[in-house]
Coordinates of C-alpha atoms and ligand atoms in Angstrom, one line a residue:
M1 CA 87.8 -26.5 -3.9
G2 CA 88.3 -23.8 -6.6
T3 CA 88.6 -20.0 -6.0
L4 CA 86.2 -18.4 -9.0
L5 CA 87.6 -15.4 -10.4
P6 CA 85.5 -12.4 -9.4
L7 CA 82.0 -11.5 -11.9
S8 CA 80.6 -7.7 -11.3
G9 CA 76.8 -7.9 -10.2
E10 CA 76.7 -11.7 -9.3
P11 CA 74.7 -12.3 -6.0
A12 CA 77.0 -13.4 -3.3
A13 CA 75.1 -16.1 -2.3
L14 CA 75.1 -17.9 -6.1
R15 CA 78.9 -17.0 -5.8
A16 CA 79.1 -18.6 -2.7
S17 CA 77.0 -21.2 -3.0
L18 CA 79.0 -22.3 -6.4
E19 CA 82.4 -21.9 -4.7
A20 CA 81.2 -24.1 -2.1
L21 CA 81.5 -26.9 -4.5
P22 CA 84.3 -29.8 -5.0
R23 CA 86.1 -28.9 -8.0
L24 CA 88.9 -30.1 -9.7
R25 CA 90.9 -28.2 -12.3
L26 CA 91.0 -30.2 -15.3
A27 CA 90.0 -28.6 -17.9
H28 CA 91.9 -25.9 -19.7
L29 CA 90.0 -23.2 -19.2
P30 CA 88.5 -20.2 -21.0
T31 CA 87.6 -22.6 -24.0
P32 CA 88.4 -19.5 -26.6
L33 CA 85.4 -17.6 -28.0
L34 CA 85.6 -17.2 -32.1
K35 CA 84.0 -15.6 -34.3
V36 CA 83.7 -17.4 -37.8
R37 CA 82.6 -15.3 -40.5
A38 CA 82.5 -18.2 -43.1
L39 CA 79.5 -19.7 -40.7
D40 CA 78.2 -16.3 -41.2
D41 CA 78.0 -16.6 -44.8
R42 CA 76.4 -19.7 -45.3
L43 CA 73.6 -19.4 -41.9
G44 CA 72.7 -16.1 -42.7
C45 CA 73.6 -15.0 -38.9
D46 CA 76.2 -13.4 -36.8
V47 CA 77.8 -17.1 -35.5
W48 CA 80.6 -17.0 -32.5
I49 CA 82.0 -20.5 -31.3
K50 CA 82.5 -21.2 -28.0
R51 CA 85.2 -24.1 -28.3
D52 CA 84.4 -26.6 -25.5
D53 CA 86.3 -28.9 -28.0
A54 CA 89.7 -26.9 -26.9
T55 CA 88.5 -27.9 -23.3
A56 CA 91.7 -30.5 -23.1
G57 CA 93.9 -32.8 -25.4
A58 CA 92.5 -36.1 -25.4
E59 CA 89.9 -35.4 -22.9
A60 CA 88.4 -32.4 -24.9
G61 CA 85.0 -32.0 -25.3
N62 CA 81.5 -30.6 -23.1
K63 CA 82.2 -33.9 -20.7
I64 CA 85.0 -32.9 -18.7
R65 CA 83.3 -29.3 -17.4
K66 CA 80.6 -32.0 -15.7
L67 CA 83.7 -34.5 -14.5
E68 CA 85.5 -31.7 -12.9
L69 CA 82.6 -31.9 -10.1
L70 CA 81.9 -35.2 -10.6
L71 CA 85.5 -36.7 -10.3
A72 CA 85.7 -34.5 -6.9
D73 CA 82.6 -35.5 -5.3
A74 CA 83.7 -39.1 -6.0
L75 CA 87.9 -37.8 -4.4
A76 CA 85.5 -36.5 -1.9
R77 CA 84.0 -39.5 -1.0
G78 CA 87.2 -42.0 -1.2
C79 CA 85.3 -43.4 -3.9
D80 CA 88.7 -45.5 -5.8
T81 CA 87.1 -47.1 -9.2
V82 CA 84.7 -45.1 -11.2
I83 CA 81.6 -46.4 -13.3
T84 CA 80.3 -45.0 -16.6
C85 CA 78.2 -46.8 -19.3
G86 CA 77.7 -45.3 -23.6
G87 CA 77.6 -45.7 -26.8
V88 CA 80.2 -48.2 -28.2
Q89 CA 82.2 -44.5 -29.2
S90 CA 80.9 -42.4 -26.2
N91 CA 83.2 -39.1 -25.5
H92 CA 81.7 -39.3 -22.3
A93 CA 83.4 -42.5 -21.3
R94 CA 87.0 -41.9 -22.9
A95 CA 86.7 -38.3 -21.0
T96 CA 86.0 -40.4 -18.0
A97 CA 88.6 -43.5 -18.4
L98 CA 91.2 -40.5 -20.0
L99 CA 90.8 -38.9 -16.3
A100 CA 90.7 -41.7 -14.1
A101 CA 93.7 -42.6 -15.5
R102 CA 95.0 -39.1 -14.6
L103 CA 93.5 -38.8 -11.5
G104 CA 94.7 -43.0 -10.2
L105 CA 91.6 -44.6 -10.1
R106 CA 90.2 -47.1 -11.6
C107 CA 87.1 -47.3 -14.5
V108 CA 84.7 -49.4 -15.6
L109 CA 83.0 -48.8 -18.9
L110 CA 79.7 -50.4 -20.0
L111 CA 79.5 -49.7 -24.2
R112 CA 76.8 -50.8 -25.6
V113 CA 77.7 -53.0 -29.3
S114 CA 75.4 -53.9 -31.1
D115 CA 77.1 -58.0 -31.5
V116 CA 78.9 -58.6 -27.7
A117 CA 80.4 -61.6 -29.6
E118 CA 82.1 -58.9 -32.1
P119 CA 86.2 -57.5 -30.9
L120 CA 85.8 -53.9 -30.2
P121 CA 87.0 -51.6 -32.9
K122 CA 89.8 -50.5 -31.8
T123 CA 89.8 -46.4 -33.4
G124 CA 88.9 -43.1 -32.2
N125 CA 87.3 -43.2 -28.3
V126 CA 87.5 -46.7 -28.1
L127 CA 91.2 -47.1 -28.9
L128 CA 91.6 -44.0 -26.3
D129 CA 89.8 -46.3 -23.5
L130 CA 91.8 -49.0 -23.9
L131 CA 95.2 -46.6 -24.2
A132 CA 93.8 -45.2 -20.5
G133 CA 93.4 -48.8 -19.1
A134 CA 89.4 -49.0 -18.6
D135 CA 88.0 -52.1 -18.1
I136 CA 85.7 -52.7 -20.4
R137 CA 81.9 -54.6 -20.7
R138 CA 81.0 -54.3 -23.7
I139 CA 76.5 -54.5 -23.2
T140 CA 73.7 -55.2 -26.1
A141 CA 71.4 -52.2 -26.9
D142 CA 68.8 -54.3 -24.4
E143 CA 70.6 -54.6 -21.6
Y144 CA 71.5 -50.5 -22.1
R145 CA 67.6 -50.0 -21.1
A146 CA 68.2 -51.0 -17.5
R147 CA 72.1 -49.1 -17.6
D148 CA 71.8 -47.4 -14.6
Q149 CA 70.1 -50.9 -12.8
R150 CA 73.7 -52.3 -14.7
M151 CA 76.2 -50.2 -12.9
Y152 CA 74.6 -50.5 -9.9
D153 CA 75.3 -54.2 -10.5
V154 CA 78.5 -53.5 -10.8
A155 CA 79.1 -51.5 -8.6
Q156 CA 78.0 -53.7 -5.7
S157 CA 79.9 -56.5 -7.2
L158 CA 82.9 -54.0 -6.7
A159 CA 81.9 -53.8 -3.0
I160 CA 81.7 -56.7 -2.3
A161 CA 85.4 -57.0 -3.9
G162 CA 86.6 -54.8 -0.6
R163 CA 86.7 -52.0 -3.9
K164 CA 85.0 -48.3 -3.5
P165 CA 82.7 -47.4 -6.3
Y166 CA 81.0 -43.9 -7.6
V167 CA 78.9 -44.1 -10.8
I168 CA 78.6 -41.4 -13.4
P169 CA 74.9 -41.3 -15.2
E170 CA 74.9 -42.0 -18.8
G171 CA 76.7 -38.6 -20.2
G172 CA 77.5 -37.2 -16.5
S173 CA 74.2 -35.8 -17.1
N174 CA 72.7 -35.8 -13.0
G175 CA 72.3 -32.3 -11.4
L176 CA 76.0 -32.0 -10.0
G177 CA 77.3 -32.7 -13.3
A178 CA 75.3 -29.8 -14.7
I179 CA 76.6 -27.4 -12.7
G180 CA 79.8 -27.7 -14.9
Y181 CA 77.4 -26.0 -17.7
V182 CA 76.5 -23.0 -15.3
L183 CA 79.8 -22.4 -14.9
A184 CA 80.5 -22.2 -18.3
M185 CA 77.8 -20.1 -18.9
R186 CA 80.0 -17.6 -16.0
E187 CA 82.7 -18.3 -17.8
L188 CA 81.6 -17.0 -21.1
R189 CA 79.6 -13.9 -18.4
G190 CA 83.8 -13.0 -18.0
Q191 CA 84.5 -13.4 -21.4
I192 CA 81.8 -10.8 -22.5
D193 CA 82.5 -8.7 -19.6
A194 CA 86.0 -8.5 -20.7
G195 CA 84.8 -7.3 -24.4
L196 CA 85.5 -11.0 -26.6
A197 CA 82.7 -10.6 -27.9
G198 CA 82.3 -7.7 -30.2
N199 CA 80.5 -4.6 -29.8
A200 CA 77.2 -6.3 -29.0
P201 CA 75.1 -5.4 -25.8
K202 CA 76.9 -7.0 -22.5
D203 CA 73.3 -7.3 -20.9
R204 CA 71.9 -10.8 -23.6
P205 CA 74.8 -10.4 -26.5
F206 CA 73.5 -13.3 -27.9
D207 CA 69.7 -13.7 -29.4
V208 CA 70.5 -17.4 -29.4
I209 CA 72.5 -20.2 -27.6
A210 CA 72.9 -23.9 -29.3
H211 CA 74.4 -26.8 -28.9
A212 CA 73.8 -30.4 -29.7
C213 CA 72.4 -32.5 -26.5
G214 CA 71.9 -36.3 -26.4
S215 CA 71.5 -36.9 -22.8
G216 CA 70.4 -33.6 -21.2
G217 CA 73.2 -32.0 -18.6
T218 CA 74.8 -29.9 -21.1
A219 CA 71.3 -28.5 -21.5
A220 CA 69.8 -28.2 -18.3
G221 CA 73.8 -26.3 -17.3
V222 CA 73.6 -24.1 -20.3
L223 CA 69.9 -23.3 -19.6
L224 CA 70.2 -22.3 -16.1
G225 CA 73.2 -20.4 -16.6
A226 CA 72.3 -18.6 -20.0
H227 CA 69.7 -17.5 -18.0
T228 CA 71.7 -16.5 -15.0
Y229 CA 74.0 -14.8 -16.3
R230 CA 72.7 -12.8 -18.9
I231 CA 74.0 -14.7 -22.3
A232 CA 71.3 -15.1 -24.4
A233 CA 67.4 -15.1 -24.8
R234 CA 67.0 -17.9 -26.3
A235 CA 68.7 -21.5 -25.6
I236 CA 68.5 -24.3 -28.1
A237 CA 69.4 -28.0 -27.1
F238 CA 69.4 -30.0 -30.8
A239 CA 68.0 -33.6 -30.4
V240 CA 70.5 -36.0 -31.6
C241 CA 68.7 -38.9 -30.7
D242 CA 65.5 -38.8 -28.5
D243 CA 62.8 -36.7 -29.5
A244 CA 61.9 -33.2 -27.9
A245 CA 59.1 -34.2 -25.4
T246 CA 61.0 -36.7 -24.3
F247 CA 64.8 -34.4 -23.6
S248 CA 62.1 -31.7 -22.2
R249 CA 61.4 -33.8 -19.5
R250 CA 64.7 -35.2 -18.7
I251 CA 66.1 -31.9 -18.9
A252 CA 63.6 -29.9 -16.5
G253 CA 64.7 -32.7 -14.1
I254 CA 68.0 -32.8 -14.2
A255 CA 67.8 -28.8 -13.7
R256 CA 65.9 -28.9 -11.2
D257 CA 68.3 -31.2 -9.7
A258 CA 71.1 -28.7 -10.0
C259 CA 68.5 -26.1 -8.1
A260 CA 68.8 -28.2 -5.6
I261 CA 72.9 -28.2 -5.1
V262 CA 72.6 -24.3 -6.0
P263 CA 69.4 -22.7 -4.8
S264 CA 70.1 -19.1 -5.7
L265 CA 69.6 -20.5 -9.6
D266 CA 66.5 -19.9 -11.2
A267 CA 64.5 -23.0 -11.4
A268 CA 61.9 -21.7 -13.6
Q269 CA 63.7 -22.3 -17.0
T270 CA 61.9 -23.7 -19.7
P271 CA 64.2 -26.5 -21.8
H272 CA 63.6 -25.6 -25.9
V273 CA 64.6 -28.5 -27.4
D274 CA 64.7 -28.6 -31.5
D275 CA 65.3 -32.7 -33.1
H276 CA 64.2 -31.6 -37.0
A277 CA 68.0 -32.4 -36.8
R278 CA 68.4 -36.0 -35.1
G279 CA 69.7 -38.0 -38.5
P280 CA 68.8 -41.0 -39.1
A281 CA 69.8 -42.8 -35.8
Y282 CA 71.2 -42.5 -33.2
G283 CA 75.8 -42.1 -34.4
V284 CA 74.1 -42.3 -37.7
A285 CA 74.2 -38.4 -40.0
S286 CA 72.6 -38.1 -42.7
D287 CA 74.2 -37.0 -46.5
E288 CA 72.6 -34.0 -45.9
Q289 CA 74.6 -33.6 -42.6
R290 CA 77.8 -35.1 -43.2
A291 CA 78.1 -32.8 -46.2
L292 CA 77.7 -29.2 -44.1
L293 CA 79.9 -31.0 -41.9
A294 CA 82.4 -31.6 -45.0
D295 CA 81.5 -27.4 -46.1
I296 CA 82.2 -26.1 -43.2
A297 CA 85.5 -27.6 -42.2
R298 CA 86.7 -26.8 -45.7
T299 CA 85.7 -23.4 -45.4
S300 CA 86.5 -22.5 -42.0
G301 CA 88.8 -25.0 -40.6
V302 CA 86.2 -25.8 -37.6
V303 CA 85.9 -29.7 -37.9
L304 CA 82.4 -30.9 -36.4
D305 CA 81.4 -34.3 -35.6
P306 CA 79.0 -36.4 -37.3
V307 CA 77.1 -37.9 -34.1
Y308 CA 76.7 -34.3 -31.6
T309 CA 78.2 -30.9 -33.3
G310 CA 77.5 -31.9 -36.8
K311 CA 73.6 -32.4 -36.4
A312 CA 73.4 -29.5 -34.1
M313 CA 74.8 -27.2 -36.6
H314 CA 72.2 -28.7 -39.2
G315 CA 69.8 -28.4 -36.6
L316 CA 70.8 -24.8 -36.3
A317 CA 70.7 -23.9 -40.5
L318 CA 66.8 -25.7 -40.6
A319 CA 66.5 -23.5 -38.0
V320 CA 66.8 -19.9 -39.9
R321 CA 65.7 -21.6 -43.1
R322 CA 61.9 -22.0 -41.3
G323 CA 62.4 -18.6 -40.0
D324 CA 62.3 -20.2 -36.0
V325 CA 65.6 -18.3 -35.9
A326 CA 65.7 -15.1 -37.4
L327 CA 68.1 -13.7 -40.0
G328 CA 71.0 -11.7 -38.4
S329 CA 70.4 -13.4 -35.6
R330 CA 73.6 -13.2 -33.2
V331 CA 74.4 -16.6 -32.3
L332 CA 76.4 -19.0 -30.4
F333 CA 77.1 -22.5 -31.3
I334 CA 79.0 -24.2 -28.6
H335 CA 81.2 -27.0 -29.7
T336 CA 80.9 -29.4 -27.8
G337 CA 83.7 -31.6 -29.3
G338 CA 83.5 -34.7 -30.9
L339 CA 86.0 -35.5 -33.0
P340 CA 87.7 -38.9 -31.7
G341 CA 84.1 -40.1 -32.9
L342 CA 84.8 -38.9 -36.3
L343 CA 88.0 -40.3 -36.9
A344 CA 86.3 -43.5 -36.1
A345 CA 84.1 -42.7 -38.9
G346 CA 86.3 -42.5 -42.0
D347 CA 84.0 -45.4 -43.6
A348 CA 80.7 -42.7 -44.4
F349 CA 82.9 -40.3 -45.2
D350 CA 82.6 -41.8 -49.5
D351 CA 82.1 -38.6 -51.3
L352 CA 85.7 -38.0 -50.0
R353 CA 87.9 -38.2 -52.5
G354 CA 92.0 -39.2 -51.6
Ligands
PLP1 C1 78.0 -36.0 -25.2 C2 78.1 -35.1 -26.3 C3 77.1 -34.1 -26.2 C4 75.7 -33.8 -26.0 O1 75.9 -33.8 -24.5 P1 75.2 -33.8 -23.2 O2 75.0 -33.6 -22.3 O3 74.8 -35.5 -23.0 O4 73.7 -33.9 -23.6 C5 77.8 -33.1 -27.3 N1 78.2 -33.0 -28.0 C6 79.4 -34.5 -27.9 C7 80.5 -34.0 -29.2 C8 79.1 -35.3 -26.9 O5 80.1 -35.8 -26.6

């Protein structure tokens, strides 16, 4: 159970219900809030980045903020094994595997692969999963559609064998996990109050807060937290796989569940999902997205990934081009991580000459 830094103006009931939640301190917080001038020129906006790619070492990325709450819940319930799922290069699976190893928990990962007969590629996230000693079970895309049932089945058989399993949904995206991003917005409020967001107005210093959306938990937490802590006028979740309608429903559901856990959050927020930059498929970036990623790395040293953050940044650029985000807007982009996935995707970067 952590003690939160005081925040002036925060309702006592909100603070008390956040403090009451069991939470492990696993991430390196607060993450930096950076002004990136090279992005100002490229996007025509005043761009800041919240460096949630720097939440940790090998466990870094957005998932650790959710796992601080989810794994605390697992321990509070006396569980000894965590079960979760994801794509083969899932950042969430990797963060879970490494944090489970750190806490002395066993970890079962159901990873979606194109061919279950093929050996796993020992690269990127998978390499880290294997190093963490995770019990990896390959499943097909068809089986993955019933992932919650599959994880429940695994939990049942582990329980019969005398273990105490804890199931973490895809992406750690449920009401409890999403509160990790309410707390991230609270952290941002502290940074803004300390003057770390430049000379913007302290009340709603950003016009837009933008981030990638893959399972909806980050979006739900940002939506609730950005409103509660007056961070931005609008939160835009850039979808990387499903369409806007699907994600809006999912995010609203997760946000409702989060509000049931922390009742002083305002449940009346409507998600804003932008699906213009989903790219060719989940995990596959377009030529334009890869070129943008390379250009940003070269001009700013900020490394995005082709599965999530590169698409979100491309979506933001398209939104400015369309006029959906006005030129000159103050934009806060959350860099949610994903570096291991990039390092496993070198073959997609044919244009880079060595
Ligand atoms: C999982 C992930 C996201 C998406 O977050 P969700 O909460 O699953 O929507 C964004 N960026 C990276 C790098 C991720 O690993």
